[in-house]
PDB file of C-alpha atoms in Angstrom:
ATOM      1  CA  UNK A  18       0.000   0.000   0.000  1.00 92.00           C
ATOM      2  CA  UNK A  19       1.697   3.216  -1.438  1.00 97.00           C
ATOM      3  CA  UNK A  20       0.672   5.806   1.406  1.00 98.00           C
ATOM      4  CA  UNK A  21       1.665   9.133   0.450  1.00 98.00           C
ATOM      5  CA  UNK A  22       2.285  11.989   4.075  1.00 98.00           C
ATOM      6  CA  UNK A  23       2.388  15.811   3.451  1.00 98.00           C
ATOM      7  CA  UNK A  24       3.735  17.868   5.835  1.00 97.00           C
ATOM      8  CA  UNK A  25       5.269  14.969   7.445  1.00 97.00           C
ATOM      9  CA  UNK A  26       8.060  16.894   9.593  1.00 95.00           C
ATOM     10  CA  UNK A  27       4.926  19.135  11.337  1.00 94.00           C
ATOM     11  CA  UNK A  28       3.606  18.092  14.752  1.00 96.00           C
ATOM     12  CA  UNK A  29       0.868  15.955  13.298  1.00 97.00           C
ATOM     13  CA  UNK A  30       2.981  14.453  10.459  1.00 97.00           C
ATOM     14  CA  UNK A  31       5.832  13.516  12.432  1.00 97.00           C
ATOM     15  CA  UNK A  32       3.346  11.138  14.930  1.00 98.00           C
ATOM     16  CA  UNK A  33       1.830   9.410  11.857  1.00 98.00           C
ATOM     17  CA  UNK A  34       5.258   9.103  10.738  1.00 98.00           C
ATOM     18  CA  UNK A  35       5.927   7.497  13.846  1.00 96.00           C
ATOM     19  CA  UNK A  36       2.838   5.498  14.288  1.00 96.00           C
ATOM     20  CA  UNK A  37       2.388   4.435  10.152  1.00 97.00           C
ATOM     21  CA  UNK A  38       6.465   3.206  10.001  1.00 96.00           C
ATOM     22  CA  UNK A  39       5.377   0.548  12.646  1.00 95.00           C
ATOM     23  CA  UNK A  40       3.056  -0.794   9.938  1.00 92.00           C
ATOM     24  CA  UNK A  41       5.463  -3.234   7.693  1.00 92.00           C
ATOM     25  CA  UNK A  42       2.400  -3.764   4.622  1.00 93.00           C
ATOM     26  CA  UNK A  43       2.854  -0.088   4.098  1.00 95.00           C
ATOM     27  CA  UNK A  44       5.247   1.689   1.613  1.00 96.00           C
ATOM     28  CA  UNK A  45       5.358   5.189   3.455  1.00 97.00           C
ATOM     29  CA  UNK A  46       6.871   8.634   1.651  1.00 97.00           C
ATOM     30  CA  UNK A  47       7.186  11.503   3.730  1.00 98.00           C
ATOM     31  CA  UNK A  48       6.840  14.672   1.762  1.00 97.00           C
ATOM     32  CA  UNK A  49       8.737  17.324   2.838  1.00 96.00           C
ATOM     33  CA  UNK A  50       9.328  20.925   1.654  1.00 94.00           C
ATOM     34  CA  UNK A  51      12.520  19.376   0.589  1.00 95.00           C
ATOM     35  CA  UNK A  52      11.210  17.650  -2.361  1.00 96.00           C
ATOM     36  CA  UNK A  53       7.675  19.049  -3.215  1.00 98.00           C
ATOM     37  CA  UNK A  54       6.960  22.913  -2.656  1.00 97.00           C
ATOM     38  CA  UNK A  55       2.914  22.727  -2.203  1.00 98.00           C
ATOM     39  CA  UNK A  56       2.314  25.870  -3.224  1.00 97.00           C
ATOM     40  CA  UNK A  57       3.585  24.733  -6.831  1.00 98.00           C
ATOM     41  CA  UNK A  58       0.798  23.058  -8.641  1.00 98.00           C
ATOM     42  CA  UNK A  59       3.508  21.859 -10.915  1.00 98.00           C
ATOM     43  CA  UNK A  60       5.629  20.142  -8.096  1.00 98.00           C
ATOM     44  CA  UNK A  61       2.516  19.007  -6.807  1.00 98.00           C
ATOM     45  CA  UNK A  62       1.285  17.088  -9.912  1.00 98.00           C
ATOM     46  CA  UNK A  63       4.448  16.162 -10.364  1.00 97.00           C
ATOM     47  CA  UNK A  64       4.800  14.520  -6.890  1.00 98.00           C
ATOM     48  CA  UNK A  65       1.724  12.283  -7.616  1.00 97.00           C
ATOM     49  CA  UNK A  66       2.811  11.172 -10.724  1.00 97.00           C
ATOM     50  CA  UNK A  67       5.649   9.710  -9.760  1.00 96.00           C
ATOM     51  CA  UNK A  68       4.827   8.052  -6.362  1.00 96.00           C
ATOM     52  CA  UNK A  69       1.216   6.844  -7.435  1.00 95.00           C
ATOM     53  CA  UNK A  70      -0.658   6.898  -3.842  1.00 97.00           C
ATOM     54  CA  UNK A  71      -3.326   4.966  -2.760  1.00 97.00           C
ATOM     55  CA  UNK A  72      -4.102   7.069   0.050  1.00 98.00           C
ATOM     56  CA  UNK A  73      -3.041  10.749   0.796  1.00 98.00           C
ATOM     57  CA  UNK A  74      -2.633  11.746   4.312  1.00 98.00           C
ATOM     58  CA  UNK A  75      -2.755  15.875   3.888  1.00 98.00           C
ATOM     59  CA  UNK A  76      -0.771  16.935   7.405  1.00 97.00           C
ATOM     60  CA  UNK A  77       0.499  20.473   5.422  1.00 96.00           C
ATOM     61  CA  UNK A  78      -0.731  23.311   7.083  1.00 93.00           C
ATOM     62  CA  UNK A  79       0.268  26.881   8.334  1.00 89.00           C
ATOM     63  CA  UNK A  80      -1.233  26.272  11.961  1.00 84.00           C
ATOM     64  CA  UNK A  81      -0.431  28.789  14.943  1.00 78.00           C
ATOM     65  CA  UNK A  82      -2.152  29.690  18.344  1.00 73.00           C
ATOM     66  CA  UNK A  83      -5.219  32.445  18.502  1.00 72.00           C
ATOM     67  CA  UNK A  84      -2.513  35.329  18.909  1.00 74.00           C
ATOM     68  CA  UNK A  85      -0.798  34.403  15.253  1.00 76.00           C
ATOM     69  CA  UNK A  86      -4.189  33.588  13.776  1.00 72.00           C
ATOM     70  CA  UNK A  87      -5.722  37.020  14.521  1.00 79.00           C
ATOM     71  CA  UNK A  88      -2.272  38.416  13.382  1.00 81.00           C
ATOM     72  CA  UNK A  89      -1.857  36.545  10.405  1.00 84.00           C
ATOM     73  CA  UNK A  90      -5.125  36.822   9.012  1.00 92.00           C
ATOM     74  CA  UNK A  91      -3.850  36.988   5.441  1.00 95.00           C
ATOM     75  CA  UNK A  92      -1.183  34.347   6.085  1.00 95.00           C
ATOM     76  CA  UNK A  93      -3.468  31.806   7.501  1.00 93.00           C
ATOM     77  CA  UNK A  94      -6.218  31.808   4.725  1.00 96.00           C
ATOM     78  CA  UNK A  95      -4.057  32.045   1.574  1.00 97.00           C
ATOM     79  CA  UNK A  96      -1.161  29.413   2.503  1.00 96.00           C
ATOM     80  CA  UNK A  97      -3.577  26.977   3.355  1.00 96.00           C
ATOM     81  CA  UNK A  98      -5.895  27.649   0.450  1.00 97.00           C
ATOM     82  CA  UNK A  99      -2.755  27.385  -1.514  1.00 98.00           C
ATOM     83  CA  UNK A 100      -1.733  24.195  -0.173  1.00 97.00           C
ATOM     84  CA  UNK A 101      -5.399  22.302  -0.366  1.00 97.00           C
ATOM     85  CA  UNK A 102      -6.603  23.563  -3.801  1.00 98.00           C
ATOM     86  CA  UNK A 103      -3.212  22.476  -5.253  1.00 98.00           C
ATOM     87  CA  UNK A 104      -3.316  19.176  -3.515  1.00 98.00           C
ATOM     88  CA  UNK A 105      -7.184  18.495  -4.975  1.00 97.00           C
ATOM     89  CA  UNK A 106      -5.866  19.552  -8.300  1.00 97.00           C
ATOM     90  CA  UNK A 107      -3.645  16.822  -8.269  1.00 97.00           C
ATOM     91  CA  UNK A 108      -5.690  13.776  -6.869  1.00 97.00           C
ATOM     92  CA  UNK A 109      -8.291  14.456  -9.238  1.00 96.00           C
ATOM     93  CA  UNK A 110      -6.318  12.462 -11.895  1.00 91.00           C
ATOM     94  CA  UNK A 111      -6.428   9.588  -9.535  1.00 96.00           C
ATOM     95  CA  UNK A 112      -9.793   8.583  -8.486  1.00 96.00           C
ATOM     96  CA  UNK A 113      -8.863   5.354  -6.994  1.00 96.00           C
ATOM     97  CA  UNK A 114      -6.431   7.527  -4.606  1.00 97.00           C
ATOM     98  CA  UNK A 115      -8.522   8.035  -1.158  1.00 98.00           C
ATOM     99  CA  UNK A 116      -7.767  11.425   0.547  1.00 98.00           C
ATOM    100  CA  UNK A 117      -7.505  11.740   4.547  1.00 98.00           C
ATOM    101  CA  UNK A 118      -7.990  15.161   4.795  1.00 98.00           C
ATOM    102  CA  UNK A 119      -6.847  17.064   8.425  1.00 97.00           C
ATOM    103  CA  UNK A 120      -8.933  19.514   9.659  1.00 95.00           C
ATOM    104  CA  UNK A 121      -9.325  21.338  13.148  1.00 94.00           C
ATOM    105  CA  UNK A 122     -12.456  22.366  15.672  1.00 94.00           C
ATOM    106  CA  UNK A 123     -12.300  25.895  14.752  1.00 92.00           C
ATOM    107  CA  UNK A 124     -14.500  25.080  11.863  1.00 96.00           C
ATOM    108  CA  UNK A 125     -17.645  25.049  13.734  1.00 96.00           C
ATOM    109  CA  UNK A 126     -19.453  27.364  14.932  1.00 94.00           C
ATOM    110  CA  UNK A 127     -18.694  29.927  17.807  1.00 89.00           C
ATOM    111  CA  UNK A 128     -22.643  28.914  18.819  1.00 87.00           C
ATOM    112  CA  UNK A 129     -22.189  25.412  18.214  1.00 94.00           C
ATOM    113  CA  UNK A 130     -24.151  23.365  20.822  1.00 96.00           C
ATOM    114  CA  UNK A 131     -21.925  21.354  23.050  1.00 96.00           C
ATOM    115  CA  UNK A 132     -20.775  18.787  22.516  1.00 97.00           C
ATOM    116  CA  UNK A 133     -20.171  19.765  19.348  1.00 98.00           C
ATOM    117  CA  UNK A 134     -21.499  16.941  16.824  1.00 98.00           C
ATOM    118  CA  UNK A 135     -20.624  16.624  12.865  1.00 98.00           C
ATOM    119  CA  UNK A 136     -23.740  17.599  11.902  1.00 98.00           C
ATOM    120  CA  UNK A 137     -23.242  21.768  13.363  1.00 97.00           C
ATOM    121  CA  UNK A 138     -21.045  22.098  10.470  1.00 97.00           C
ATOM    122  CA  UNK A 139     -22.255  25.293   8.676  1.00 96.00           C
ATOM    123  CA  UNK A 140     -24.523  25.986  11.050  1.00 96.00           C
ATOM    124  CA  UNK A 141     -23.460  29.539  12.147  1.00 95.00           C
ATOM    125  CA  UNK A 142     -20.704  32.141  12.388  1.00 94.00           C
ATOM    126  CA  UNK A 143     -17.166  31.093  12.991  1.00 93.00           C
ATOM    127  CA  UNK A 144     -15.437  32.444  16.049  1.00 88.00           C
ATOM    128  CA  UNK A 145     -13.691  35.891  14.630  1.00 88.00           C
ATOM    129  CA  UNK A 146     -10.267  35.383  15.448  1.00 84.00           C
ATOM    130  CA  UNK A 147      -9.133  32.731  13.773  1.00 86.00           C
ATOM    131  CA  UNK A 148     -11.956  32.211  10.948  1.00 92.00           C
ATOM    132  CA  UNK A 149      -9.935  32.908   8.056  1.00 94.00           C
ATOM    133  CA  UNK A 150      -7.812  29.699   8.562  1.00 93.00           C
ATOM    134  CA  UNK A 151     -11.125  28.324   9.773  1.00 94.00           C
ATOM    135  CA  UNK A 152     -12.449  29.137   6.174  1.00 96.00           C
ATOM    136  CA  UNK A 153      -9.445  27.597   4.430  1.00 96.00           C
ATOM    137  CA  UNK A 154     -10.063  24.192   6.205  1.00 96.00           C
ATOM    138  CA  UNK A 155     -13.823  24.334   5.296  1.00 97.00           C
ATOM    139  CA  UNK A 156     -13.010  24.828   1.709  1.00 97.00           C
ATOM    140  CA  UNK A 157     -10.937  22.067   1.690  1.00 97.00           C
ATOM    141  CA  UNK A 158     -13.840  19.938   2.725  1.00 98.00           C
ATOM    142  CA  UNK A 159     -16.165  21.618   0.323  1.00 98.00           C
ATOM    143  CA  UNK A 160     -13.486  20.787  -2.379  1.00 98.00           C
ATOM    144  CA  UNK A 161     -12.967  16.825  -1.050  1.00 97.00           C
ATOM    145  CA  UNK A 162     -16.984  16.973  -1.160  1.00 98.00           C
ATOM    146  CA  UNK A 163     -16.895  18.073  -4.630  1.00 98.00           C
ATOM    147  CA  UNK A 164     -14.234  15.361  -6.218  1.00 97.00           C
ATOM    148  CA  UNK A 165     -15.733  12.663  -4.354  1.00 97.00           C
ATOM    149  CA  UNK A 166     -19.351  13.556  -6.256  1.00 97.00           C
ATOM    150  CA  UNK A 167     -17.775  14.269  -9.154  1.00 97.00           C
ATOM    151  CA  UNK A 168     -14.954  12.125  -9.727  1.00 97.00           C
ATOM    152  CA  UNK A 169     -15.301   9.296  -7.292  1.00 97.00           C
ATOM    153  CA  UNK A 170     -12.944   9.910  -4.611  1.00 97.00           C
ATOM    154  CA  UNK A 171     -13.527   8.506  -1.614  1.00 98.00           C
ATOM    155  CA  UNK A 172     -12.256  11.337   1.238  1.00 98.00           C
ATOM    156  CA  UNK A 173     -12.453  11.567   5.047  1.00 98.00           C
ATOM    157  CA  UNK A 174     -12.205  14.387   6.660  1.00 98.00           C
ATOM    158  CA  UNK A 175     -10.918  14.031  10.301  1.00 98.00           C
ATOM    159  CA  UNK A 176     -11.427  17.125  12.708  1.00 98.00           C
ATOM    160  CA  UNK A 177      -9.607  16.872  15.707  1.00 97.00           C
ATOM    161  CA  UNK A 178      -9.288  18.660  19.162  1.00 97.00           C
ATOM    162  CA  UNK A 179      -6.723  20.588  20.647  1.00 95.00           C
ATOM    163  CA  UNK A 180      -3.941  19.217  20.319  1.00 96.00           C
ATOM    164  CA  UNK A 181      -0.641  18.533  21.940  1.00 97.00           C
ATOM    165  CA  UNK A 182       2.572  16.895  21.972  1.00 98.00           C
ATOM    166  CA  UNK A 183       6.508  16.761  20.533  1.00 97.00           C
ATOM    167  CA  UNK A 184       7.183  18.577  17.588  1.00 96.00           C
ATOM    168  CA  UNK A 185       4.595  21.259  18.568  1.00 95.00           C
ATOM    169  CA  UNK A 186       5.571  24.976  18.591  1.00 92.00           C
ATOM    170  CA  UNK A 187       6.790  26.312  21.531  1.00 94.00           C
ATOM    171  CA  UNK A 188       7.457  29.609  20.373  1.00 87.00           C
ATOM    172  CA  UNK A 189       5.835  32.860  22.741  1.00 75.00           C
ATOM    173  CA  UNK A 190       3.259  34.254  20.464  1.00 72.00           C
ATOM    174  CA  UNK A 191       2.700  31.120  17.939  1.00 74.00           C
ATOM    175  CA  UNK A 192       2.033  28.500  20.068  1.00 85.00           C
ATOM    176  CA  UNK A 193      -1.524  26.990  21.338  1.00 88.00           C
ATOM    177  CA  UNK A 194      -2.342  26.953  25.096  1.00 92.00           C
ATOM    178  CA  UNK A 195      -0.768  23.936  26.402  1.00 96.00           C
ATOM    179  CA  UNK A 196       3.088  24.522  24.070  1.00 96.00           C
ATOM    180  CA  UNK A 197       2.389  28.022  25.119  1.00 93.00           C
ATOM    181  CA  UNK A 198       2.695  27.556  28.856  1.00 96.00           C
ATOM    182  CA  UNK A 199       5.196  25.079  28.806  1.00 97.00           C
ATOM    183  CA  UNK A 200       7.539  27.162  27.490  1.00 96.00           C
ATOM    184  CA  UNK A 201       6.370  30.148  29.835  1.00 96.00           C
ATOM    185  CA  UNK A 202       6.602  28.583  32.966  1.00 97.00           C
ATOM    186  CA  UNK A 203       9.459  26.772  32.330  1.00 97.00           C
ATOM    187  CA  UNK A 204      11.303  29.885  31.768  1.00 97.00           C
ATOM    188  CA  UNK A 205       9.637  31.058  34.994  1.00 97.00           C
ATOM    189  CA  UNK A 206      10.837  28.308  36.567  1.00 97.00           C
ATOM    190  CA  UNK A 207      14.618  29.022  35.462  1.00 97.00           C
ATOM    191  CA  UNK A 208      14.642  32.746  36.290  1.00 97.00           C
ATOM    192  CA  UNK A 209      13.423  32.120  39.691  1.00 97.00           C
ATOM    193  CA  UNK A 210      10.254  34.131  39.257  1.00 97.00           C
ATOM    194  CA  UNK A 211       7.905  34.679  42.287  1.00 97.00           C
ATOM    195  CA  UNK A 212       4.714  34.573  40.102  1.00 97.00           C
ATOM    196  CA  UNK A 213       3.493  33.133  37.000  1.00 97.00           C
ATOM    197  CA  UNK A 214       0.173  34.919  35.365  1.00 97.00           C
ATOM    198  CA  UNK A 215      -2.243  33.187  33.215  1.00 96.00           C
ATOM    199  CA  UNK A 216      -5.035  35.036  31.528  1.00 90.00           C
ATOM    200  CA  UNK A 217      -8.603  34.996  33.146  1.00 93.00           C
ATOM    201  CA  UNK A 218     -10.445  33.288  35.730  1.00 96.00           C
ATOM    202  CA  UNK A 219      -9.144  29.726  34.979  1.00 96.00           C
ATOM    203  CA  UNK A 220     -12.728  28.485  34.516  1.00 96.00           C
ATOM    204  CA  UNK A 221     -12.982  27.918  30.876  1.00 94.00           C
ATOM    205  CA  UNK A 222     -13.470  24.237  30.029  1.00 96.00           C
ATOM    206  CA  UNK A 223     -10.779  22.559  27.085  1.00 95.00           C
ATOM    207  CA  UNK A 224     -10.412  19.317  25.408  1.00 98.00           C
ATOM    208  CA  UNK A 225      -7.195  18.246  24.064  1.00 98.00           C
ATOM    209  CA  UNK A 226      -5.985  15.398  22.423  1.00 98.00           C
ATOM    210  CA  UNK A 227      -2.298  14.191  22.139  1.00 98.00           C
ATOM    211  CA  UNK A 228      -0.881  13.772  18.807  1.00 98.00           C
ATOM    212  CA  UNK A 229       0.054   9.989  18.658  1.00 98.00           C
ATOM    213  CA  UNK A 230      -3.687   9.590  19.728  1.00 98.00           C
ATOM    214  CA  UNK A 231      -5.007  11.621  16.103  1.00 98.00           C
ATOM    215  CA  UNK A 232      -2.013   9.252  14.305  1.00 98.00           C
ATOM    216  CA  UNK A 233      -3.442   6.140  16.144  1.00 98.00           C
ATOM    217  CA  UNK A 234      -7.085   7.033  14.538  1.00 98.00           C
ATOM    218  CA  UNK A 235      -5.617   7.814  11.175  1.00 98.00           C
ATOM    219  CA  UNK A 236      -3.895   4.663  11.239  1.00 97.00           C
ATOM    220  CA  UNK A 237      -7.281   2.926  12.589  1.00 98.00           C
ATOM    221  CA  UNK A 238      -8.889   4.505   9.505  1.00 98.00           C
ATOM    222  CA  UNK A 239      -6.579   3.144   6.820  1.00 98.00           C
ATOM    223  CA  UNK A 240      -6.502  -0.505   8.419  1.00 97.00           C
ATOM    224  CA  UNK A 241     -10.108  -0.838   8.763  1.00 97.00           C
ATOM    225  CA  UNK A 242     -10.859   0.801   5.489  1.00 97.00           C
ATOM    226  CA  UNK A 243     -13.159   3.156   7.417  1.00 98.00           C
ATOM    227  CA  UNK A 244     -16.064   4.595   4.930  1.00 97.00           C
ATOM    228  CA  UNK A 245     -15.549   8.274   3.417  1.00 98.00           C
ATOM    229  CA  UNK A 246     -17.112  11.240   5.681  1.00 98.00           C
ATOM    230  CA  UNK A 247     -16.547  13.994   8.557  1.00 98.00           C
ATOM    231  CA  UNK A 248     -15.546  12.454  12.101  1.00 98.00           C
ATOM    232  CA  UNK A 249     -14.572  14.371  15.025  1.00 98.00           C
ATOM    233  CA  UNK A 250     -11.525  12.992  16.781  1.00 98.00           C
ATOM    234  CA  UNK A 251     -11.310  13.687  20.776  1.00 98.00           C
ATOM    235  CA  UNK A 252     -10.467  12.649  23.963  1.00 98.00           C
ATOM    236  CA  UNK A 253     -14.296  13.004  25.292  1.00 97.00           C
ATOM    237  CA  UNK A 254     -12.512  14.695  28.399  1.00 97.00           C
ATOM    238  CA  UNK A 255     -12.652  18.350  29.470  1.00 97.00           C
ATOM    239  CA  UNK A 256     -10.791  19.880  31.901  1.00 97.00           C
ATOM    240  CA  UNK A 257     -10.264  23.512  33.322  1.00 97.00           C
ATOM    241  CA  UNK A 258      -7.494  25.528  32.376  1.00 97.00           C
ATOM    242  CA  UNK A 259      -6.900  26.322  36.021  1.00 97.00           C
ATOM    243  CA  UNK A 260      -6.814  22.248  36.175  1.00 98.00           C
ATOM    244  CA  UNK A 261      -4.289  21.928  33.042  1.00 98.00           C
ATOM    245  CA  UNK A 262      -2.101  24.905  34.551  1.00 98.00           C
ATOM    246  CA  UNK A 263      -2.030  22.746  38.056  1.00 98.00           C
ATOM    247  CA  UNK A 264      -1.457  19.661  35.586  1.00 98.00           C
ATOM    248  CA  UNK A 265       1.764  21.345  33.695  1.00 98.00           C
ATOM    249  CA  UNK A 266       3.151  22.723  37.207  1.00 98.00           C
ATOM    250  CA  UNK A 267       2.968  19.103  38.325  1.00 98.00           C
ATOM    251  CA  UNK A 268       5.500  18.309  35.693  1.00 98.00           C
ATOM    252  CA  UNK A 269       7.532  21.251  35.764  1.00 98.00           C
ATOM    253  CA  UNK A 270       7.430  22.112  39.432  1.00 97.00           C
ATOM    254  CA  UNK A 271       7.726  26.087  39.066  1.00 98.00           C
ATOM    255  CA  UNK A 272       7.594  26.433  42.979  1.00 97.00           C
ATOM    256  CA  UNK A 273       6.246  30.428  42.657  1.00 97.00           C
ATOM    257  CA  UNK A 274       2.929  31.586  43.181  1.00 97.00           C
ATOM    258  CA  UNK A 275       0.334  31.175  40.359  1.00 98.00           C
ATOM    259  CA  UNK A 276      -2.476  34.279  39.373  1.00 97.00           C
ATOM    260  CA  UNK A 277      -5.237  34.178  37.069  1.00 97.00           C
ATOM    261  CA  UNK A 278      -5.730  37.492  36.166  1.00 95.00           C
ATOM    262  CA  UNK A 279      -9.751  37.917  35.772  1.00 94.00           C
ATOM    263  CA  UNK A 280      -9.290  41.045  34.508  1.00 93.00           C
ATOM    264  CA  UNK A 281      -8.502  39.300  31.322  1.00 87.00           C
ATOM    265  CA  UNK A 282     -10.660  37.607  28.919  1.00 83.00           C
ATOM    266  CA  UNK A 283     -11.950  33.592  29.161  1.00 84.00           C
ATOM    267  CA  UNK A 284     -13.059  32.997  25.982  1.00 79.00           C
ATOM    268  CA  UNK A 285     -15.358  30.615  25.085  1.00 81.00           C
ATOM    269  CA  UNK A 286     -16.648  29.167  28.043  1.00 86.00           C
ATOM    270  CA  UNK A 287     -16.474  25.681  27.088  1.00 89.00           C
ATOM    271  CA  UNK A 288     -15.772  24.080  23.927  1.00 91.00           C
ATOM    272  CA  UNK A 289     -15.722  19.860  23.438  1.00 97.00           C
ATOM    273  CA  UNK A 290     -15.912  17.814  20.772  1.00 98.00           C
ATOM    274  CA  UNK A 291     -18.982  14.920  20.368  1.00 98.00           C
ATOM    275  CA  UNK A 292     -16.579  12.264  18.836  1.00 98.00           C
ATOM    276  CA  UNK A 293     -19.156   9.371  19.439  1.00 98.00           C
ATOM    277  CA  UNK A 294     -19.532   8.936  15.720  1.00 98.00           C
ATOM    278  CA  UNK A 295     -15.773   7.992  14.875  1.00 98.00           C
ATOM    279  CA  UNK A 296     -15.624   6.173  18.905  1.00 98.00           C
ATOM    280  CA  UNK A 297     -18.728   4.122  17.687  1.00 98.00           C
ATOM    281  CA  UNK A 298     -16.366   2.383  14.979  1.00 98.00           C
ATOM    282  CA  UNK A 299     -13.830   0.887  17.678  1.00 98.00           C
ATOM    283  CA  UNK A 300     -11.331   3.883  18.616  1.00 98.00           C
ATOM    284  CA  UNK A 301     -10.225   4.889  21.750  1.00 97.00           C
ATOM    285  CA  UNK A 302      -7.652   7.377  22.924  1.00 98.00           C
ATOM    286  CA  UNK A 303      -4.949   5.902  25.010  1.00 98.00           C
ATOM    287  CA  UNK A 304      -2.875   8.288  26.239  1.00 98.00           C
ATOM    288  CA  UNK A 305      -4.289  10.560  29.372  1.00 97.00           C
ATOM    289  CA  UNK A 306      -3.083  14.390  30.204  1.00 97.00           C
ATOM    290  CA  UNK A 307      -0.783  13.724  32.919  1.00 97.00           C
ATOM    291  CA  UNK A 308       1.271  11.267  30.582  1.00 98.00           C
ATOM    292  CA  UNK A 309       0.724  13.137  27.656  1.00 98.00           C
ATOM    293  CA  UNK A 310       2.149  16.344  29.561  1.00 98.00           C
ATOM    294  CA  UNK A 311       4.914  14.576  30.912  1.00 98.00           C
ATOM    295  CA  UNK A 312       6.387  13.102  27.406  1.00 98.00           C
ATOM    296  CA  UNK A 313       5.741  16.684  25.587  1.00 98.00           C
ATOM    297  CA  UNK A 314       8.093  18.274  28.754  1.00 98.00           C
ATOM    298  CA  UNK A 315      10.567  15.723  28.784  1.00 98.00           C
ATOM    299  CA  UNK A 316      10.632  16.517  24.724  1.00 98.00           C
ATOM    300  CA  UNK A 317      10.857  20.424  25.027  1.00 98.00           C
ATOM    301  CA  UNK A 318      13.677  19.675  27.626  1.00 98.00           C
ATOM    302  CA  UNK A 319      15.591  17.199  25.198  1.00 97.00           C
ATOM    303  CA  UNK A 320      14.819  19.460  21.836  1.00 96.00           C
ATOM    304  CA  UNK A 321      14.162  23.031  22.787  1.00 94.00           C
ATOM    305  CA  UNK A 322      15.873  24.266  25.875  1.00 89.00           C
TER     306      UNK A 322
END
């Protein structure tokens, strides 16, 4: 089986790389910038041609935290439409080639009931500071929609939560929530601060889902030929972010005092994922917070630091 990985050196590629590798009846190629530019239709085409795929795993995306998506609103929206309408140019010459397509949360609504199900897709505004890359990843199901009616591709679209893990960016005003304070209160931690901040009251509830868990389900898709369609992919757990802070300190041990500042914003109050419909198949997570924290740390000590 000729599985063809873009974007395989990101976060997400890197754990299917990890996870898929394991699998000897697979012939794995990880794409890198290296060899195929993605914003080159040309290279693109080209790249298909020659390796012949039977599935496409599309892990290529300019992803950030809310700080560099409401920054980078330009950025966001064109690299990733970039990316996804060459990629669909290029499988439609192949309609025996299945497409895994990786998406995110953020394309539901801000008014989404929770737990958010498959079916509040479209269903209402997008949350305003990070909708353009939130439009980018709904075209791309709009355009896997749109080859699989007209030229028989068969495409799933996976949607995970928040996610976390090595690889991940780290990086001050990038990074998601869980990179994002690793790296802060780490450096707390080493500069013998008294007191480590964290924006608003702490009450918010979050899912997140570690990465080898998202490359376990992709794998569980491709060896149980799972039918084409839109599947959430979560942990089904939800946890405060004064609870995750308390989780991370537990691993790093920054022995200073700890303030939520409430005179800073929440955000949504609660945002989880109803992944019943992909769970319903035979999936499971397998890896909880506290371990999942503790191998991210021990990897931003061993590749960052």
């Amino acid at each position: 089986m000729n599985i063809l990985l873009l974007g395989s050196r990101g976060m997400v590629g890197s754990s299917v790389s990890r996870i898929l590798n394991k699998n000897k009846s697979i012939n794995l190629f990880e794409s890198t910038r290296n060899d195929t530019n993605l914003f080159s239709l040309t290279e693109t085409q080209k790249l298909f041609s020659d390796f012949q795929p039977n599935i496409v795993i599309n892990a290529a995306a300019k992803v950030g935290g809310i700080l560099a998506n409401n920054l980078q609103r330009t950025e966001f929206i064109l690299s990733n439409l970039k990316i996804n309408i060459n990629i669909i140019e290029s499988i439609t010459d192949f309609p025996e080639t299945k497409l895994i397509n990786l998406g995110s949360s953020c394309i539901y609504p801000l008014g989404a009931e929770v737990p958010i199900a498959e079916s509040s897709l479209m269903s209402g505004k997008l949350e305003p500071t990070n909708s353009p890359y939130a439009m980018a990843k709904l075209t791309a199901i709009e355009m896997g929609d749109a080859i699989s009616k007209q030229y028989g591709h068969k495409v799933l679209d996976l949607m995970p939560t928040n996610l976390y893990g090595p690889n991940d960016n780290f990086s001050e005003n990038e990074s998601h929530v869980i990179p994002g304070l690793i790296s802060r209160m780490h450096r707390a931690k080493i500069e013998k601060k008294d007191k480590f901040e964290v924006w608003g009251t702490g009450k918010p509830l979050r899912e997140f889902l570690y990465v080898d868990d998202l490359a376990s389900a992709i794998e569980f898709t491709i060896v149980n030929e799972i039918n084409p369609g839109l599947y959430n992919i979560g942990s089904s757990e939800e946890v405060t972010i004064k609870s995750l802070v308390e989780n991370i300190n537990s691993v790093i041990k920054f022995p200073g005092e700890i303030i939520f500042d409430e005179t800073k914003p929440d955000g949504n109050p609660r945002k989880l994922l109803d992944s019943s419909k992909f769970n319903n198949l035979g999936w499971k997570p397998a890896v909880d917070l506290s371990k999942g924290l503790t191998t991210t740390y021990d990897w931003y000590l061993n590749n960052i630091v």
